[in-house]
């Protein structure tokens, strides 16, 4: 499913109108009529208790007024509250208001909180939120905030026009206060705020209405955002010829683990094996070699000289230079520690360019040592690099706070992508994947039960396996993230939403892939 930013939405509007001759009021009329139709379909009985349209002074309010007029035509009792004076309306919004009034509609102009409270006092079967659209970029205050709070306490189901008022359409953030809608009707395409938390929760069910934007305008805007769901994931599945052998499906080297963190190396390697890598070798410190070898019989292990249970930063490069030869992808970092030796190893991997055309995933402690080195150093890597940080790791890489990362996860992923030259996967609910060509994907799978140790290690192995199978970096991250979450969703449905483990998820991968392709 394509996703648009607010700027892309405005450009789509502009091009459709100015370049391709579609009248702006025609688009508004189709939008309002789509809202009315959705409301009638969803709340066929409740609408006869009355519909209350709460409208702002912009085009979102105009859409609401068109919807109100269409509902009147269906003999639905409608009343409207305008959070402004009618004299303040301009353009299409003024025309929509005028036509509603001419049709016999009643609009209460609420210039202050007392008037608003009085107008909101009557009963409504359904409320239409038409206060703000996708252009909101400042904190909601004053009368609009009071209206939003009143709507949320009214006890009636809410349909939001385009996006729940108070949600930033580019980030999903709440701009001070936001409507909690049961249904949102948006136009042409979904927006990033519809599918990014907390907006995804507050927008409720999402319906996308085709209101006739010019196809050529859509082609010019060329949206690069995607909501990555099962429909997006299925084309990435690959069948295997009957005469396959393990050499056809890539050899992953997992460089991971330290004393006390042998499980990270095991789980990452297991994720790669379960995702179908032909061969997986774990390069681990000698101190945990026996533990890792015993933890996964199908895994090849290469113990490397260590210092106090961590890779020896002086000797390890010499050994790894030989081991890396012939491998198709590297997964570096799970459980590896943050010692000066680890930093030296990371710097060597970048500086030596050990793998022209050999992609490298960096995760966990590997990311933390990249933060010490400087994320810009990754641009010197000879092969493609992918990064898979959680918000705390992303904050260290960008020199900011976790709070700031979570306030704009899409922006953070894009910044990290630009600074590093790497494709980026920012973990969390609705994982964000950013590509070096400006692409941004929002992952649609996963659930809260994944908040347990080792899940990220398994994801590292999954993505490493896909890189070894010649998936492009962005594709490996997007498909890997979806399958990771999809496997977790299957576990949550079968054994419960809490208490399944990372090892359970790895074991679920083959069944999840089969179900996805069914």
XYZ file of C-alpha atoms in Angstrom:
518
model
C 0.000 0.000 0.000
C 1.428 3.355 -1.031
C 1.966 6.069 1.573
C 2.134 9.814 0.978
C 3.644 12.603 3.018
C 1.732 15.837 3.604
C 3.900 17.576 1.010
C 3.222 14.847 -1.556
C -0.514 15.094 -0.826
C -0.445 18.830 -1.472
C 1.506 18.331 -4.681
C -0.949 15.675 -5.873
C -3.793 18.120 -5.260
C -1.973 20.940 -7.022
C -0.977 18.959 -10.092
C -4.416 17.397 -10.484
C -5.998 20.841 -10.434
C -3.502 23.165 -12.116
C -1.867 20.867 -14.653
C -4.531 18.280 -15.388
C -7.685 20.360 -15.093
C -9.580 18.644 -12.302
C -11.588 21.296 -10.451
C -10.720 21.564 -6.772
C -14.394 21.653 -5.789
C -14.978 18.462 -7.759
C -12.361 16.753 -5.585
C -13.937 18.198 -2.438
C -17.384 17.042 -3.492
C -16.179 13.514 -4.152
C -14.352 13.476 -0.813
C -17.395 14.626 1.158
C -19.674 12.189 -0.615
C -17.228 9.357 0.114
C -17.332 10.291 3.801
C -21.136 10.242 3.815
C -21.236 6.871 2.045
C -18.766 5.323 4.479
C -20.697 6.676 7.444
C -24.000 5.287 6.122
C -22.422 1.895 5.488
C -20.686 1.623 8.851
C -23.403 3.090 11.110
C -26.580 2.557 9.125
C -28.801 2.531 12.220
C -26.914 4.971 14.457
C -27.061 7.781 11.888
C -30.807 8.093 12.391
C -30.119 9.299 15.939
C -28.425 12.250 14.267
C -24.999 13.118 12.885
C -22.910 15.955 14.283
C -20.268 17.444 11.973
C -17.552 19.418 13.778
C -15.779 21.493 11.138
C -12.737 23.721 11.035
C -12.368 26.645 8.666
C -10.131 24.909 6.118
C -10.800 22.427 3.345
C -11.148 19.576 5.834
C -14.148 21.442 7.205
C -15.378 21.892 3.632
C -15.249 18.123 3.125
C -17.324 17.804 6.285
C -19.926 20.287 5.016
C -20.254 18.366 1.723
C -20.717 15.159 3.721
C -23.391 16.867 5.827
C -25.304 17.936 2.702
C -25.057 14.417 1.245
C -26.406 12.934 4.485
C -29.343 15.331 4.421
C -30.159 13.940 0.982
C -30.426 10.510 2.636
C -32.922 11.903 5.154
C -30.379 11.708 7.960
C -30.747 14.400 10.635
C -27.564 16.478 10.575
C -26.279 19.476 12.457
C -22.920 21.174 12.074
C -20.648 23.176 14.331
C -18.178 25.543 12.711
C -15.154 26.426 14.842
C -14.969 29.840 13.225
C -17.120 32.566 11.781
C -18.637 31.817 8.375
C -17.123 35.091 7.179
C -13.654 33.602 7.765
C -14.227 30.805 5.240
C -12.590 31.037 1.834
C -12.670 29.265 -1.501
C -14.066 25.760 -1.642
C -14.729 25.645 2.113
C -16.931 28.756 1.834
C -18.783 27.248 -1.131
C -19.388 23.951 0.687
C -20.742 25.823 3.713
C -23.006 27.983 1.533
C -24.434 25.000 -0.345
C -25.143 23.148 2.894
C -26.994 26.147 4.311
C -28.939 26.655 1.063
C -30.035 23.013 1.248
C -31.557 23.711 4.660
C -28.618 22.743 6.830
C -28.056 24.347 10.214
C -24.581 25.531 11.174
C -23.762 26.779 14.655
C -20.801 29.148 14.662
C -18.817 28.515 17.846
C -16.497 31.421 18.438
C -15.721 30.499 22.046
C -15.753 27.585 24.480
C -19.134 28.484 25.977
C -20.770 28.418 22.550
C -18.983 25.192 21.714
C -20.112 23.488 24.915
C -23.713 24.536 24.304
C -23.644 23.321 20.694
C -22.060 19.991 21.627
C -24.627 19.318 24.312
C -27.201 17.531 22.162
C -27.237 13.832 21.435
C -25.570 12.457 18.312
C -25.523 8.940 16.905
C -22.250 9.585 15.073
C -19.745 12.462 15.085
C -17.810 13.549 12.007
C -14.397 15.046 12.819
C -13.621 17.590 10.107
C -11.452 19.980 12.117
C -7.945 19.502 10.720
C -6.608 17.653 7.707
C -3.179 16.357 6.811
C -1.522 19.779 6.884
C -1.431 20.155 10.671
C 2.103 20.996 11.815
C 1.648 22.854 15.121
C 0.377 21.992 18.564
C -3.410 22.056 18.898
C -4.561 24.742 21.328
C -7.548 26.827 22.289
C -10.989 26.175 20.850
C -9.856 23.335 18.582
C -8.328 21.488 21.507
C -11.500 21.931 23.538
C -13.513 20.567 20.600
C -11.266 17.511 20.308
C -11.518 16.770 24.022
C -15.300 17.186 23.911
C -15.608 14.836 20.935
C -13.575 12.191 22.766
C -15.870 12.382 25.790
C -19.145 12.463 23.843
C -19.671 8.703 23.873
C -20.544 8.507 20.161
C -18.495 6.761 17.446
C -16.324 9.137 15.424
C -15.520 9.212 11.718
C -12.415 11.276 10.938
C -12.157 13.082 7.616
C -8.760 12.369 6.002
C -6.942 11.905 9.338
C -7.914 12.108 12.997
C -7.589 15.770 13.959
C -4.464 16.398 16.025
C -2.374 13.659 14.354
C 0.721 14.688 12.403
C 0.235 13.007 9.039
C 3.979 12.596 8.458
C 4.939 11.061 11.812
C 1.790 9.795 13.537
C 2.593 12.003 16.552
C -0.123 13.606 18.656
C 0.119 17.376 18.341
C -1.017 18.153 21.889
C -4.430 16.497 21.621
C -6.052 14.236 19.034
C -9.435 12.784 18.190
C -9.886 9.070 18.836
C -11.702 7.866 15.726
C -13.346 4.526 15.029
C -13.041 5.041 11.266
C -10.937 7.355 9.115
C -11.778 8.001 5.477
C -8.779 9.315 3.563
C -8.490 10.256 -0.075
C -6.391 8.731 -2.826
C -3.664 7.226 -0.652
C -2.906 6.496 2.978
C -0.508 8.804 4.805
C 2.434 7.886 7.035
C 0.536 9.105 10.107
C -2.264 6.613 9.485
C 0.049 3.647 9.984
C 2.605 5.000 12.490
C 1.932 4.968 16.230
C 0.228 6.586 18.028
C -1.679 7.813 14.959
C -2.369 4.271 13.777
C -4.308 3.561 16.951
C -6.184 6.874 17.054
C -7.258 6.785 13.398
C -9.092 3.494 13.886
C -10.058 1.515 10.823
C -8.758 3.091 7.620
C -10.766 3.404 4.416
C -9.133 4.838 1.295
C -11.541 6.566 -1.102
C -10.702 7.085 -4.766
C -11.774 10.652 -5.543
C -10.252 10.836 -8.996
C -6.799 12.345 -8.715
C -5.186 12.562 -12.150
C -3.189 9.378 -12.895
C -0.472 11.459 -14.530
C -0.225 13.567 -11.352
C 0.220 10.409 -9.312
C 3.009 9.319 -11.648
C 4.725 12.690 -11.254
C 4.555 12.617 -7.472
C 5.926 9.040 -7.578
C 5.311 8.116 -3.915
C 8.220 6.243 -2.354
C 6.435 5.258 0.844
C 4.911 1.836 1.431
C 2.961 0.124 4.177
C 4.570 -3.305 4.059
C 1.873 -5.912 4.674
C 1.295 -9.472 3.455
C 0.289 -8.279 -0.011
C 3.569 -6.363 -0.313
C 5.584 -9.285 1.067
C 4.297 -12.111 -1.140
C 6.133 -11.047 -4.324
C 9.415 -11.447 -2.429
C 8.875 -15.167 -1.883
C 11.119 -17.295 -4.063
C 10.440 -20.857 -5.116
C 13.333 -23.318 -5.232
C 14.105 -25.565 -8.191
C 13.972 -29.282 -7.549
C 17.682 -29.654 -8.319
C 18.787 -27.091 -5.718
C 21.772 -27.507 -3.422
C 22.948 -25.469 -0.454
C 25.478 -23.595 -2.528
C 22.605 -21.874 -4.321
C 21.361 -20.068 -1.229
C 24.294 -18.179 0.142
C 26.814 -18.495 2.929
C 26.346 -16.150 5.882
C 29.089 -15.359 8.363
C 27.749 -14.284 11.760
C 30.403 -12.360 13.709
C 28.916 -12.214 17.159
C 29.000 -13.130 20.820
C 31.209 -12.648 23.862
C 31.488 -14.231 27.283
C 27.998 -14.215 28.816
C 26.367 -13.467 25.463
C 26.804 -16.697 23.563
C 23.033 -16.863 23.076
C 23.137 -13.840 20.760
C 25.453 -15.667 18.370
C 23.312 -18.806 18.524
C 20.030 -16.976 17.889
C 21.398 -14.901 15.017
C 22.829 -18.023 13.406
C 19.596 -19.925 13.957
C 17.608 -17.099 12.362
C 19.826 -17.309 9.278
C 19.459 -21.084 9.057
C 15.689 -20.995 9.494
C 15.410 -18.279 6.830
C 16.943 -20.630 4.330
C 20.610 -19.690 4.103
C 22.518 -22.482 2.405
C 25.401 -22.309 4.878
C 25.995 -20.391 8.100
C 29.314 -19.979 9.867
C 29.578 -18.316 13.267
C 32.858 -16.573 13.990
C 32.939 -16.271 17.780
C 35.495 -15.637 20.526
C 37.294 -18.807 21.607
C 35.848 -18.439 25.118
C 32.353 -19.321 23.886
C 33.249 -21.598 20.980
C 32.112 -24.826 22.644
C 28.846 -23.282 23.882
C 27.880 -21.980 20.439
C 28.848 -25.221 18.698
C 26.671 -27.200 21.116
C 23.782 -24.747 20.733
C 23.075 -25.451 17.055
C 24.185 -28.681 15.434
C 23.705 -27.423 11.863
C 25.979 -24.451 12.418
C 29.660 -24.279 11.462
C 31.778 -22.475 14.042
C 35.110 -20.724 13.810
C 36.547 -19.792 17.237
C 38.726 -16.670 16.997
C 41.371 -15.417 19.401
C 39.845 -13.477 22.261
C 40.848 -11.171 25.070
C 38.820 -11.505 28.283
C 36.000 -13.237 26.447
C 35.805 -10.672 23.614
C 37.354 -10.680 20.148
C 41.011 -9.671 20.230
C 41.062 -6.498 18.151
C 44.661 -7.067 17.077
C 44.623 -10.751 16.165
C 41.003 -11.244 15.071
C 41.302 -9.255 11.803
C 44.066 -11.537 10.577
C 41.928 -14.635 11.157
C 38.688 -13.081 9.922
C 40.313 -11.914 6.696
C 40.775 -15.587 5.796
C 37.387 -16.722 7.114
C 35.411 -14.037 5.268
C 36.739 -15.204 1.912
C 33.970 -17.092 0.110
C 31.153 -15.797 2.295
C 28.211 -13.985 0.700
C 27.097 -11.753 3.573
C 28.204 -10.724 7.059
C 26.081 -10.148 10.162
C 28.156 -8.258 12.716
C 27.402 -7.226 16.277
C 24.897 -9.291 18.292
C 26.307 -9.766 21.787
C 29.782 -8.718 20.683
C 30.412 -6.190 23.460
C 31.663 -2.609 23.323
C 35.326 -2.986 24.218
C 38.155 -1.128 22.521
C 38.927 -4.404 20.751
C 35.427 -4.463 19.274
C 35.897 -0.913 18.081
C 39.204 -1.842 16.453
C 37.526 -4.768 14.721
C 34.725 -2.548 13.431
C 37.208 0.006 12.117
C 39.100 -2.755 10.341
C 35.960 -4.110 8.697
C 35.212 -0.642 7.316
C 38.713 0.432 6.391
C 39.865 -2.785 4.791
C 36.813 -3.008 2.576
C 37.101 -6.737 3.150
C 34.210 -7.472 0.917
C 33.603 -5.573 -2.286
C 30.050 -6.540 -3.287
C 29.680 -8.416 0.008
C 26.922 -6.809 2.126
C 27.266 -6.399 5.878
C 24.539 -6.063 8.495
C 25.476 -4.226 11.702
C 23.337 -4.656 14.804
C 23.341 -4.318 18.582
C 26.816 -3.767 20.111
C 28.164 -3.342 16.602
C 26.020 -0.222 16.285
C 27.260 1.109 19.590
C 30.871 0.903 18.460
C 29.901 2.555 15.169
C 28.586 5.427 17.296
C 32.074 5.678 18.839
C 33.776 5.611 15.444
C 31.297 8.012 13.833
C 28.452 6.911 11.610
C 29.849 8.785 8.623
C 32.738 6.300 8.500
C 30.349 3.714 7.072
C 30.343 5.562 3.762
C 33.883 4.244 3.277
C 32.760 0.614 3.371
C 33.314 -1.119 0.056
C 30.199 -3.267 0.268
C 26.606 -2.378 1.013
C 25.805 -1.807 4.696
C 22.479 -2.209 6.502
C 21.832 -1.006 10.043
C 19.167 -2.384 12.394
C 19.072 -0.137 15.505
C 16.451 0.105 18.212
C 15.623 3.702 19.256
C 18.343 3.837 21.929
C 21.021 2.737 19.476
C 19.703 5.156 16.859
C 19.918 7.968 19.420
C 23.586 7.177 20.062
C 24.319 7.051 16.349
C 22.632 10.416 15.774
C 23.853 12.080 18.970
C 20.347 12.736 20.259
C 17.859 11.274 22.753
C 15.549 8.295 22.530
C 12.628 10.648 23.135
C 13.560 12.661 20.058
C 13.971 9.517 17.975
C 10.507 8.271 18.919
C 8.956 11.686 18.315
C 9.793 11.332 14.601
C 10.857 7.786 13.807
C 10.569 8.261 10.060
C 12.699 11.394 10.124
C 15.269 9.680 12.342
C 15.575 6.693 10.003
C 15.984 9.013 7.035
C 18.673 11.078 8.766
C 20.611 7.982 9.748
C 20.362 6.670 6.209
C 21.696 9.958 4.814
C 24.576 10.188 7.294
C 25.705 6.589 6.947
C 24.978 5.810 3.320
C 23.365 2.603 4.608
C 19.838 1.225 4.429
C 18.298 1.488 7.895
C 15.760 -0.522 9.863
C 14.561 1.313 12.981
C 13.012 -1.238 15.320
C 9.833 -0.771 17.312
C 6.089 -1.000 16.864
C 5.592 -0.340 13.143
C 9.261 -0.722 12.289
C 10.562 1.926 9.858
C 12.796 0.945 6.931
C 14.589 3.707 5.018
C 16.500 3.246 1.772
C 19.290 5.251 0.205
C 17.002 6.266 -2.659
C 14.546 8.055 -0.363
C 12.231 5.077 0.103
C 10.461 4.653 3.440
C 8.544 1.505 4.333
C 6.434 0.979 7.452
C 6.223 -2.645 8.555
C 2.721 -3.920 9.203
C 3.466 -7.107 11.168
C 4.379 -7.808 14.787
C 2.874 -7.518 18.257
C 3.845 -6.568 21.850
C 4.861 -10.147 22.682
C 8.066 -9.516 20.732
C 9.359 -7.354 23.574
C 11.579 -10.121 24.881
C 15.340 -10.877 24.729
C 16.934 -12.143 21.543
C 14.280 -11.042 19.047
C 16.686 -8.609 17.401
C 19.366 -11.301 17.156
C 17.000 -13.542 15.199
C 16.147 -10.611 12.921
C 19.864 -10.098 12.239
C 20.120 -13.675 11.073
C 16.986 -13.388 8.936
C 18.261 -10.309 7.135
C 21.749 -11.782 6.816
C 20.273 -14.846 5.113
C 18.346 -12.684 2.653
C 21.436 -10.617 1.867
C 23.353 -13.833 1.215
C 20.559 -14.889 -1.166
C 21.194 -11.722 -3.213
C 18.271 -9.659 -1.964
C 18.903 -5.945 -2.375
C 19.590 -4.272 1.006
C 16.239 -2.449 1.211
C 14.333 -5.554 0.129
C 16.161 -7.716 2.662
C 15.247 -5.318 5.477
C 11.614 -4.880 4.448
C 10.881 -8.535 3.741
C 12.928 -9.696 6.725
C 11.114 -7.357 9.106
C 7.731 -8.472 7.816
C 8.466 -12.205 8.069
C 9.949 -11.671 11.553
C 6.769 -9.960 12.757
C 4.477 -12.291 10.837
C 6.034 -15.290 12.575
C 5.452 -13.557 15.906
C 1.827 -12.882 14.987
C 1.318 -16.568 14.265
C 2.844 -17.493 17.618
C 0.681 -14.960 19.444
C -2.452 -16.362 17.802
C -1.528 -19.974 18.517
C 0.081 -19.991 21.970
C -0.760 -16.585 23.390
C 0.366 -12.979 23.125
C 2.915 -13.121 25.951
C 5.691 -15.557 26.784
C 6.844 -16.901 23.445
C 10.610 -16.647 23.009
C 13.052 -15.644 20.314
C 13.925 -19.295 19.773
C 10.231 -20.048 19.249
C 10.102 -17.341 16.593
C 13.094 -18.758 14.749
C 11.467 -22.193 14.753
C 8.240 -20.680 13.378
C 9.907 -19.123 10.325
C 9.493 -22.066 7.887
C 5.779 -22.406 8.696
C 5.290 -18.662 8.428
C 6.910 -18.568 4.986
C 4.741 -21.467 3.842
C 1.580 -19.777 5.143
C 2.503 -16.486 3.493
C 2.834 -18.225 0.156
C -0.345 -20.296 0.485
